[in-house]
XYZ file of C-alpha atoms in Angstrom:
190
model
C -11.521 50.373 40.373
C -13.808 52.007 38.051
C -13.120 52.017 34.300
C -13.196 55.060 32.385
C -14.937 54.201 29.101
C -15.427 57.151 25.989
C -17.624 56.536 22.953
C -17.504 58.069 19.782
C -18.839 57.942 16.434
C -16.608 58.663 13.868
C -16.337 59.148 10.269
C -13.268 57.486 8.157
C -11.350 61.128 7.995
C -11.803 60.818 12.123
C -14.535 63.614 12.306
C -16.493 63.800 15.925
C -18.128 66.638 15.710
C -22.128 66.997 14.819
C -22.282 63.661 13.964
C -25.983 63.912 13.913
C -25.286 65.971 10.311
C -23.939 62.429 8.886
C -24.459 59.242 10.705
C -28.280 58.672 10.863
C -27.917 57.037 7.541
C -26.154 54.639 9.401
C -28.195 53.602 12.515
C -28.997 50.147 12.755
C -29.818 47.516 16.038
C -26.578 46.439 16.244
C -25.508 50.027 16.821
C -28.387 50.870 19.196
C -27.250 47.756 21.158
C -23.810 48.515 21.348
C -24.714 52.445 23.077
C -27.209 50.427 24.758
C -24.137 47.763 26.162
C -22.300 51.325 27.560
C -25.253 52.309 29.003
C -25.960 49.114 30.658
C -22.444 48.644 31.751
C -22.364 52.399 33.330
C -23.818 53.924 36.403
C -22.318 57.739 35.386
C -21.330 59.322 32.846
C -18.256 62.325 32.793
C -18.267 65.538 30.408
C -16.793 68.792 30.206
C -18.165 72.050 30.027
C -18.923 72.232 26.296
C -21.070 69.513 26.354
C -22.585 69.673 30.234
C -23.865 73.357 28.977
C -25.067 71.350 25.672
C -26.824 68.706 27.521
C -28.028 70.559 30.776
C -30.105 72.709 28.128
C -31.616 70.165 26.123
C -32.385 67.284 28.565
C -33.813 68.447 31.550
C -37.266 68.885 29.135
C -36.910 65.397 27.808
C -38.763 61.899 29.024
C -38.785 58.389 27.916
C -41.520 58.963 26.110
C -39.538 61.846 23.765
C -36.441 60.031 23.761
C -35.740 56.173 25.192
C -32.216 57.621 26.283
C -33.499 61.051 28.301
C -34.947 58.661 31.486
C -30.857 57.167 31.554
C -29.493 60.516 30.629
C -31.284 62.479 33.110
C -31.115 59.943 36.527
C -27.835 59.282 35.771
C -24.826 61.306 37.938
C -23.237 63.311 36.254
C -19.337 64.341 36.992
C -18.524 67.772 34.926
C -14.912 68.500 34.752
C -14.109 72.377 34.030
C -12.064 74.738 35.365
C -14.463 77.623 34.499
C -17.739 76.492 35.902
C -18.886 77.705 38.754
C -21.942 75.366 39.704
C -23.932 72.733 37.793
C -27.211 72.738 38.097
C -28.940 69.363 36.135
C -29.818 66.935 38.727
C -27.460 64.137 39.555
C -24.320 66.270 38.699
C -21.362 66.966 40.563
C -18.792 69.842 39.370
C -14.864 68.190 39.584
C -12.521 71.092 39.776
C -9.572 71.149 41.382
C -5.737 69.362 40.218
C -7.361 67.212 37.176
C -5.023 63.567 38.128
C -6.222 63.790 41.333
C -9.752 64.019 41.149
C -10.198 61.691 38.408
C -8.174 59.496 40.320
C -10.179 59.577 43.354
C -13.557 58.814 41.099
C -11.884 55.901 39.706
C -11.391 54.694 43.618
C -14.957 55.381 44.326
C -17.423 52.200 44.307
C -19.104 51.851 40.975
C -19.506 50.408 37.716
C -18.146 52.210 34.841
C -18.474 55.863 33.929
C -18.998 56.525 30.461
C -17.971 59.450 28.407
C -20.052 60.428 24.985
C -18.187 62.862 23.314
C -16.098 65.395 25.044
C -12.814 65.210 22.699
C -11.162 68.172 25.396
C -11.651 65.917 28.295
C -10.844 62.580 26.175
C -7.550 63.613 25.283
C -6.655 65.183 28.841
C -7.736 61.584 30.263
C -5.881 59.463 27.273
C -2.431 62.070 27.886
C -2.556 61.286 31.813
C -3.070 57.526 31.217
C -6.746 57.375 32.991
C -8.660 56.252 29.888
C -9.237 52.838 29.903
C -11.043 52.173 27.266
C -11.939 53.921 23.987
C -15.182 52.527 21.607
C -15.275 53.826 18.030
C -18.298 53.770 15.563
C -16.815 54.977 12.081
C -18.994 55.065 9.856
C -18.417 54.426 6.505
C -18.705 58.595 5.304
C -15.556 61.225 4.760
C -17.120 64.417 6.674
C -14.163 66.590 5.228
C -14.755 68.729 8.080
C -15.012 69.139 11.971
C -13.404 68.177 15.022
C -11.271 65.175 14.774
C -10.901 63.315 18.298
C -6.907 62.644 17.391
C -4.870 66.173 17.602
C -1.190 66.814 15.997
C 1.081 65.530 18.781
C -1.226 63.064 20.483
C 0.995 59.728 20.079
C -0.885 56.848 22.667
C -0.339 53.386 21.811
C -3.518 51.311 21.919
C -4.523 47.854 21.854
C -7.585 46.632 20.210
C -9.487 44.551 22.332
C -12.594 44.128 20.141
C -13.954 44.411 16.723
C -17.304 44.367 14.944
C -18.367 45.079 11.696
C -22.514 46.574 11.115
C -24.121 45.804 8.284
C -24.101 49.587 7.358
C -20.411 48.972 6.876
C -19.882 50.681 10.505
C -17.192 49.679 12.379
C -17.858 48.728 16.115
C -13.905 49.435 17.492
C -12.963 48.797 21.062
C -8.931 50.084 22.096
C -7.418 49.932 25.702
C -4.308 51.994 26.086
C -1.165 49.842 26.126
C 0.266 49.935 29.617
C 4.054 51.734 29.100
C 5.730 48.847 30.842
C 4.054 47.429 27.997
C 5.398 48.784 24.866
C 8.546 47.308 23.704
C 11.457 49.117 21.384
C 11.743 47.970 18.006
C 14.703 46.555 17.313
C 16.243 46.149 13.913
């Protein structure tokens, strides 16, 4: 079964919004390799409406000579999860509508490599709530941003297991988590 892996640039205070405003001073070879690793193990991307509209307005006019990620992003299969869009016109894009859990489960059962998500906080929260996210990768930057959207909303409690961690020379923590299966959660006895 395919895995769905979400990755985010995140500040120390949990902000994931507008990383282009604060993450570049911390970019390094190691970070580029971490981002490249997810790209190399993925053959599809998943995104929500907001990210789709933003990326579809930007990426189609870019090429590998403009940005090293452009060719990958433009040619990779894109699954757009939305209840408000009627069509998606960007090349290799497929609109995912209908019963969320059923449709995502069908995608996971299809042959292929990892489905990557970069951004789309509402979509990732929904995947986590329905136990459909297989891995969460965070690049936690040593900065407090103080404002902006955070990945984790109040009331969202999902036990996670740290599967890998690395500290980059810039102070960025590269962390990978997988949800703990409900059967593996043991109540504490006091």
